[in-house]
Short mmCIF file of C-alpha atoms in Angstrom, two decimals:
data_model
loop_
_atom_site.label_atom_id
_atom_site.label_comp_id
_atom_site.label_asym_id
_atom_site.label_seq_id
_atom_site.Cartn_x
_atom_site.Cartn_y
_atom_site.Cartn_z
CA MET X 33 15.42 -28.88 53.60
CA ARG X 34 18.25 -30.71 55.30
CA LYS X 35 17.97 -32.91 58.38
CA VAL X 36 17.25 -31.31 61.76
CA SER X 37 17.40 -32.86 65.21
CA VAL X 38 16.07 -31.29 68.40
CA HIS X 39 18.11 -31.68 71.60
CA ILE X 40 16.59 -31.08 75.04
CA VAL X 41 18.29 -31.52 78.41
CA THR X 42 15.88 -32.07 81.28
CA PHE X 43 16.45 -31.76 85.00
CA ASN X 44 13.28 -31.69 87.10
CA SER X 45 11.42 -30.29 84.10
CA GLN X 46 8.01 -31.86 84.74
CA VAL X 47 6.17 -28.53 84.50
CA TYR X 48 7.37 -27.69 81.00
CA ILE X 49 8.38 -30.76 79.04
CA ALA X 50 4.99 -31.82 77.64
CA SER X 51 4.11 -28.39 76.22
CA CYS X 52 7.66 -28.07 74.86
CA LEU X 53 7.33 -31.37 72.98
CA GLU X 54 3.83 -30.64 71.69
CA ALA X 55 5.14 -27.42 70.13
CA ILE X 56 7.94 -29.37 68.45
CA PHE X 57 5.44 -31.86 67.00
CA ARG X 58 3.53 -28.94 65.46
CA GLN X 59 6.54 -27.65 63.50
CA SER X 60 5.89 -26.93 59.82
CA CYS X 61 9.09 -28.70 58.75
CA SER X 62 10.07 -32.32 59.23
CA ILE X 63 12.33 -33.22 62.15
CA GLU X 64 14.62 -36.20 61.88
CA ARG X 65 14.69 -36.98 65.59
CA ILE X 66 14.12 -35.54 69.03
CA ILE X 67 16.79 -36.40 71.59
CA ILE X 68 16.14 -35.85 75.29
CA VAL X 69 18.94 -36.22 77.81
CA ASP X 70 17.65 -36.42 81.36
CA ASN X 71 20.11 -35.42 84.06
CA ALA X 72 18.79 -37.69 86.82
CA SER X 73 15.54 -35.83 87.45
CA THR X 74 13.99 -36.53 90.84
CA ASP X 75 10.53 -35.19 90.00
CA GLN X 76 8.06 -36.71 87.51
CA THR X 77 9.87 -35.63 84.34
CA LEU X 78 10.42 -39.20 83.14
CA ASP X 79 6.80 -40.07 83.86
CA ARG X 80 5.70 -37.10 81.74
CA LEU X 81 7.93 -38.40 78.94
CA SER X 82 6.43 -41.89 78.94
CA PRO X 83 3.63 -41.12 76.44
CA TYR X 84 6.24 -39.84 73.96
CA GLU X 85 8.74 -42.71 74.10
CA ASP X 86 7.79 -43.91 70.61
CA ARG X 87 8.49 -40.44 69.17
CA VAL X 88 11.62 -39.36 71.04
CA ASP X 89 15.00 -40.83 71.98
CA ILE X 90 15.63 -40.61 75.72
CA ILE X 91 19.10 -40.84 77.27
CA ARG X 92 18.91 -41.32 81.04
CA ASN X 93 21.94 -40.17 83.01
CA ASP X 94 22.58 -41.57 86.49
CA MET X 95 23.69 -38.14 87.73
CA ASN X 96 23.40 -34.50 86.78
CA VAL X 97 26.32 -34.01 84.41
CA GLY X 98 25.36 -30.41 83.59
CA PHE X 99 24.13 -28.60 80.49
CA ALA X 100 27.34 -28.86 78.48
CA GLU X 101 28.09 -32.56 78.81
CA ALA X 102 24.46 -33.56 78.36
CA HIS X 103 24.13 -31.55 75.15
CA ASN X 104 27.40 -33.02 73.91
CA GLN X 105 25.84 -36.45 74.46
CA ALA X 106 22.90 -35.46 72.28
CA ILE X 107 25.17 -34.09 69.56
CA ALA X 108 27.14 -37.34 69.52
CA PHE X 109 23.85 -39.23 69.14
CA SER X 110 22.82 -37.30 66.01
CA ASP X 111 24.03 -37.10 62.42
CA SER X 112 21.71 -34.25 61.38
CA ASP X 113 22.75 -31.18 59.43
CA TYR X 114 21.35 -28.84 62.07
CA TYR X 115 20.93 -29.16 65.83
CA LEU X 116 18.29 -27.22 67.73
CA VAL X 117 19.53 -26.84 71.30
CA LEU X 118 16.32 -26.20 73.20
CA ASN X 119 15.46 -25.51 76.83
CA PRO X 120 12.47 -27.51 78.12
CA ASP X 121 10.79 -24.26 79.24
CA VAL X 122 10.62 -22.95 75.66
CA CYS X 123 7.63 -23.34 73.33
CA LEU X 124 8.20 -22.79 69.62
CA ASP X 125 5.94 -21.11 67.10
CA GLU X 126 5.12 -23.64 64.37
CA HIS X 127 7.48 -22.02 61.81
CA TYR X 128 10.43 -21.43 64.16
CA ILE X 129 12.69 -24.18 62.86
CA ALA X 130 11.76 -23.84 59.18
CA ARG X 131 12.45 -20.10 59.01
CA ILE X 132 15.84 -20.35 60.68
CA VAL X 133 16.99 -23.40 58.74
CA ASN X 134 15.93 -21.80 55.44
CA PHE X 135 18.20 -18.87 56.25
CA LEU X 136 21.12 -21.08 57.31
CA ASP X 137 20.80 -23.18 54.15
CA SER X 138 21.33 -20.03 52.08
CA ASN X 139 24.18 -18.67 54.22
CA PRO X 140 26.82 -21.36 54.83
CA ASP X 141 29.15 -18.91 56.59
CA VAL X 142 26.56 -18.53 59.39
CA GLY X 143 27.04 -21.28 61.95
CA SER X 144 24.30 -20.41 64.45
CA ALA X 145 21.00 -18.61 64.56
CA THR X 146 18.12 -17.85 66.88
CA GLY X 147 14.69 -16.36 66.62
CA LYS X 148 12.75 -13.81 68.64
CA LEU X 149 12.35 -15.24 72.14
CA LEU X 150 9.47 -13.67 74.06
CA LEU X 151 8.59 -14.07 77.71
CA SER X 152 5.94 -16.76 78.17
CA SER X 153 4.34 -14.61 80.86
CA ASN X 154 4.12 -11.52 78.61
CA HIS X 155 4.33 -11.93 74.83
CA SER X 156 4.90 -8.22 74.33
CA ILE X 157 8.29 -8.37 76.11
CA ILE X 158 11.56 -9.67 74.67
CA ASP X 159 13.44 -12.46 76.43
CA SER X 160 16.32 -12.65 73.93
CA THR X 161 17.19 -11.76 70.35
CA GLY X 162 20.68 -13.21 70.55
CA LEU X 163 23.70 -12.29 72.63
CA VAL X 164 25.56 -9.03 72.97
CA MET X 165 29.03 -8.71 74.48
CA LYS X 166 30.01 -5.47 76.22
CA LYS X 167 33.52 -4.11 76.53
CA SER X 168 33.59 -5.33 80.12
CA ARG X 169 33.25 -8.85 78.64
CA ARG X 170 29.83 -9.29 80.18
CA ALA X 171 27.40 -11.04 77.87
CA PHE X 172 23.71 -10.17 77.84
CA ASP X 173 20.54 -11.36 76.19
CA ARG X 174 20.03 -8.77 73.51
CA GLY X 175 16.88 -6.70 73.97
CA ALA X 176 15.75 -8.48 77.15
CA GLY X 177 12.94 -6.64 78.90
CA GLU X 178 12.20 -4.36 75.95
CA ALA X 179 9.03 -4.11 73.89
CA THR X 180 8.69 -6.66 71.10
CA GLU X 181 8.03 -4.08 68.38
CA HIS X 182 11.53 -2.62 68.80
CA TRP X 183 13.14 -5.87 67.59
CA ASN X 184 11.48 -6.61 64.25
CA ALA X 185 14.65 -6.32 62.17
CA SER X 186 16.79 -9.40 61.58
CA ALA X 187 20.51 -8.87 62.09
CA TYR X 188 23.91 -10.42 62.62
CA VAL X 189 24.70 -10.78 66.32
CA PHE X 190 27.61 -11.72 68.56
CA GLY X 191 26.02 -15.09 69.31
CA VAL X 192 22.82 -16.87 70.24
CA SER X 193 21.24 -17.89 73.52
CA GLY X 194 21.33 -21.60 74.26
CA ALA X 195 17.64 -21.48 75.15
CA ALA X 196 16.60 -22.00 71.51
CA ALA X 197 19.71 -22.04 69.33
CA ILE X 198 20.12 -23.73 65.97
CA TYR X 199 23.69 -24.74 65.17
CA ALA X 200 25.00 -25.99 61.83
CA SER X 201 26.73 -29.35 62.26
CA SER X 202 29.52 -28.07 60.00
CA MET X 203 30.33 -25.38 62.57
CA VAL X 204 29.95 -27.79 65.48
CA ARG X 205 32.57 -30.08 63.96
CA ALA X 206 34.86 -27.18 63.05
CA ILE X 207 35.04 -25.52 66.47
CA SER X 208 34.79 -28.53 68.81
CA ILE X 209 37.83 -29.20 71.01
CA ASP X 210 38.61 -32.79 71.97
CA GLY X 211 35.17 -33.77 70.76
CA GLN X 212 33.42 -31.20 72.94
CA PHE X 213 31.25 -28.52 71.35
CA PHE X 214 30.11 -27.15 74.70
CA ASP X 215 33.04 -26.97 77.12
CA GLU X 216 32.27 -29.50 79.85
CA ASP X 217 34.34 -27.59 82.40
CA PHE X 218 31.50 -25.04 82.49
CA PHE X 219 28.72 -27.31 83.84
CA ALA X 220 26.19 -24.46 84.06
CA TYR X 221 25.89 -20.94 82.61
CA LYS X 222 27.82 -19.15 79.85
CA GLU X 223 28.35 -22.31 77.78
CA ASP X 224 26.48 -20.62 74.94
CA VAL X 225 28.55 -17.45 75.33
CA ASP X 226 31.78 -19.45 75.19
CA VAL X 227 30.61 -21.21 72.02
CA ALA X 228 29.60 -17.88 70.45
CA TRP X 229 32.97 -16.32 71.28
CA ARG X 230 34.95 -19.33 70.04
CA ALA X 231 32.92 -19.46 66.84
CA ARG X 232 33.49 -15.76 66.25
CA VAL X 233 37.26 -16.17 66.73
CA LEU X 234 37.23 -19.01 64.22
CA GLY X 235 35.44 -16.99 61.57
CA TRP X 236 31.79 -18.08 61.92
CA LYS X 237 28.84 -15.68 61.91
CA SER X 238 25.69 -15.72 64.01
CA TYR X 239 22.26 -14.41 63.09
CA TYR X 240 18.97 -13.26 64.63
CA CYS X 241 15.89 -14.18 62.55
CA ALA X 242 13.14 -11.83 63.67
CA ASP X 243 10.33 -13.76 61.97
CA ALA X 244 11.03 -16.96 63.95
CA VAL X 245 9.25 -16.73 67.31
CA ALA X 246 9.42 -18.75 70.54
CA TYR X 247 8.25 -18.28 74.12
CA HIS X 248 10.56 -18.73 77.10
CA ALA X 249 9.40 -19.21 80.69
CA ARG X 250 12.95 -18.50 81.93
CA GLY X 251 13.53 -20.44 85.13
CA TRP X 252 16.25 -18.03 86.31
CA GLN X 253 15.67 -14.28 86.36
CA GLN X 254 17.32 -11.20 87.73
CA GLY X 255 16.49 -10.68 91.38
CA LYS X 256 16.42 -14.41 92.13
CA ARG X 257 20.15 -15.03 92.42
CA ASN X 258 20.00 -16.14 96.05
CA LYS X 259 17.61 -18.93 95.11
CA GLN X 260 20.33 -20.54 93.00
CA PRO X 261 22.42 -23.27 94.71
CA LEU X 262 25.92 -22.23 95.76
CA TYR X 263 27.61 -24.57 93.30
CA ILE X 264 25.67 -22.99 90.42
CA ARG X 265 26.71 -19.49 91.49
CA LYS X 266 30.31 -20.67 91.66
CA HIS X 267 30.18 -21.97 88.08
CA SER X 268 28.45 -18.83 86.86
CA TYR X 269 31.18 -16.67 88.37
CA ILE X 270 34.30 -18.59 87.36
CA ASN X 271 33.15 -19.42 83.83
CA ARG X 272 33.83 -15.80 82.93
CA TYR X 273 37.53 -16.34 83.53
CA TYR X 274 37.57 -19.64 81.65
CA MET X 275 36.22 -17.74 78.64
CA LEU X 276 38.75 -14.95 78.96
CA ILE X 277 41.69 -17.36 79.14
CA LYS X 278 40.49 -19.37 76.17
CA ASN X 279 39.12 -16.75 73.78
CA GLU X 280 40.42 -13.26 74.55
CA SER X 281 43.15 -11.76 72.40
CA VAL X 282 45.98 -9.89 74.11
CA LEU X 283 45.49 -6.76 72.01
CA SER X 284 41.74 -6.64 72.57
CA TYR X 285 42.15 -7.21 76.30
CA ALA X 286 44.66 -4.35 76.48
CA ALA X 287 42.35 -2.05 74.52
CA HIS X 288 39.42 -2.68 76.86
CA PHE X 289 41.34 -3.24 80.08
CA PRO X 290 39.68 -0.35 82.00
CA PHE X 291 36.20 -1.77 81.31
CA ILE X 292 37.22 -5.34 82.15
CA ILE X 293 39.10 -4.60 85.37
CA ALA X 294 36.39 -2.20 86.59
CA TYR X 295 33.80 -4.95 86.35
CA ASP X 296 36.11 -7.57 87.89
CA LEU X 297 36.85 -5.36 90.89
CA ALA X 298 33.18 -4.51 91.37
CA SER X 299 32.24 -8.18 91.17
CA LEU X 300 34.98 -9.16 93.60
CA GLY X 301 33.91 -6.47 96.07
CA TYR X 302 30.29 -7.59 95.93
CA LEU X 303 31.20 -11.24 96.55
CA LEU X 304 33.56 -10.41 99.40
CA VAL X 305 30.74 -8.61 101.20
CA ARG X 306 27.66 -10.62 100.16
CA GLU X 307 28.74 -14.08 98.99
CA PRO X 308 32.30 -14.84 100.13
CA ARG X 309 31.81 -18.61 99.80
CA VAL X 310 31.57 -18.22 96.02
CA LEU X 311 35.22 -17.12 95.91
CA ILE X 312 36.41 -20.58 96.93
CA VAL X 313 35.93 -21.48 93.29
CA TRP X 314 39.18 -19.65 92.45
CA PHE X 315 41.03 -22.80 93.54
CA SER X 316 39.37 -24.72 90.72
CA LEU X 317 40.47 -22.05 88.24
CA PHE X 318 44.09 -22.44 89.27
CA LYS X 319 43.82 -26.18 88.79
CA ARG X 320 42.31 -25.78 85.33
CA ILE X 321 44.62 -23.07 83.96
CA PRO X 322 46.83 -25.61 82.13
CA SER X 323 43.76 -27.14 80.50
CA MET X 324 42.38 -23.73 79.51
CA LEU X 325 45.73 -22.69 78.03
CA ARG X 326 45.81 -25.91 76.02
CA LYS X 327 42.33 -25.12 74.69
CA ARG X 328 43.45 -21.58 73.90
CA LYS X 329 46.37 -22.97 71.90
CA HIS X 330 43.98 -25.26 70.04
CA ILE X 331 41.69 -22.33 69.15
CA LYS X 332 44.63 -20.24 68.00
CA TYR X 333 45.84 -23.11 65.81
CA LYS X 334 42.43 -23.48 64.16
CA ARG X 335 41.84 -19.78 63.73
CA LYS X 336 40.96 -18.78 60.18
CA SER X 337 39.75 -15.22 60.68
CA SER X 338 41.53 -12.09 61.94
CA LYS X 339 38.50 -9.84 62.37
CA PRO X 340 39.07 -7.11 64.96
CA ALA X 341 37.52 -8.44 68.15
CA ASN X 342 36.36 -5.03 69.30
CA SER X 343 33.99 -4.77 66.32
CA TRP X 344 31.73 -7.13 68.26
CA TYR X 345 31.84 -5.42 71.65
CA THR X 346 29.39 -2.73 72.58
CA THR X 347 28.66 -0.15 75.26
CA SER X 348 24.93 -0.42 74.54
CA ASN X 349 22.72 0.64 77.43
CA SER X 350 19.65 -1.33 76.32
CA LYS X 351 17.84 -3.26 79.04
CA SER X 352 19.16 -6.77 79.24
CA VAL X 353 19.51 -9.84 81.38
CA SER X 354 23.06 -10.84 82.27
CA LYS X 355 24.08 -14.34 81.26
CA GLY X 356 24.49 -15.85 84.68
CA ASP X 357 26.55 -13.13 86.40
#
């Protein structure tokens, strides 16, 4: 088996980090290194990490640089063949890494994979079995909220959730832009969707391994949107448009325009009535359009696959949790 490193970004993660690490130590395969990037936690996260300092590498940031930049730091710190991007509120079954890496080793055209993520609070309910993209360009956790027994078949998927995603370093190198695997303009939410979309455009596949199991506490859930800070809601909203500018093809956008514009208008109407302060973030989009167009040009230049984009969009009505909308 090739080398694997585990990357965890912590931010006030004192409740979860010890159990997360203990599950990693119990893995049935060897792990080259565990890299933790702490985004200036103000709770006791670093204290909880103290007993593990001889077994993990800890990068301490002076400020919260966000999910994307922190994970890019971890990637730059590793020379492994595979990177497990792991949320601190996830606990892995002992064979999680081995089963996914065994599959990836045998399928070099697959750049990312995930296992069956179950809710920590109810192991009979799915948290995620990968990502699904609808024609409205809304991404969802596949199968979220459904019974576990309905998701026992492994399958190719649009992409994988960043909660417990294993990425091949070969794909990471191939699709990175200016040294960034996760786009650091995103800060929070949809970074994993953007990576999945970009990877798909560039010809990489993604897979759901049903026999690899993990348990996710999920710090953010539907119905708790108002508990999220305003700046997080701003990022969650505008990141959709960053993705569209960078990754969407003109023909595919035209084909699905009614679905896309219907959602955009509904979202705009909701925010105008309920959360008008979120819409201030449009000014940042205008400022970043040149940068996003440059990234789009870079992706187009590197493109090596012309698969019809709409083969990966769905109108599935299965219960699911939106990725940060």
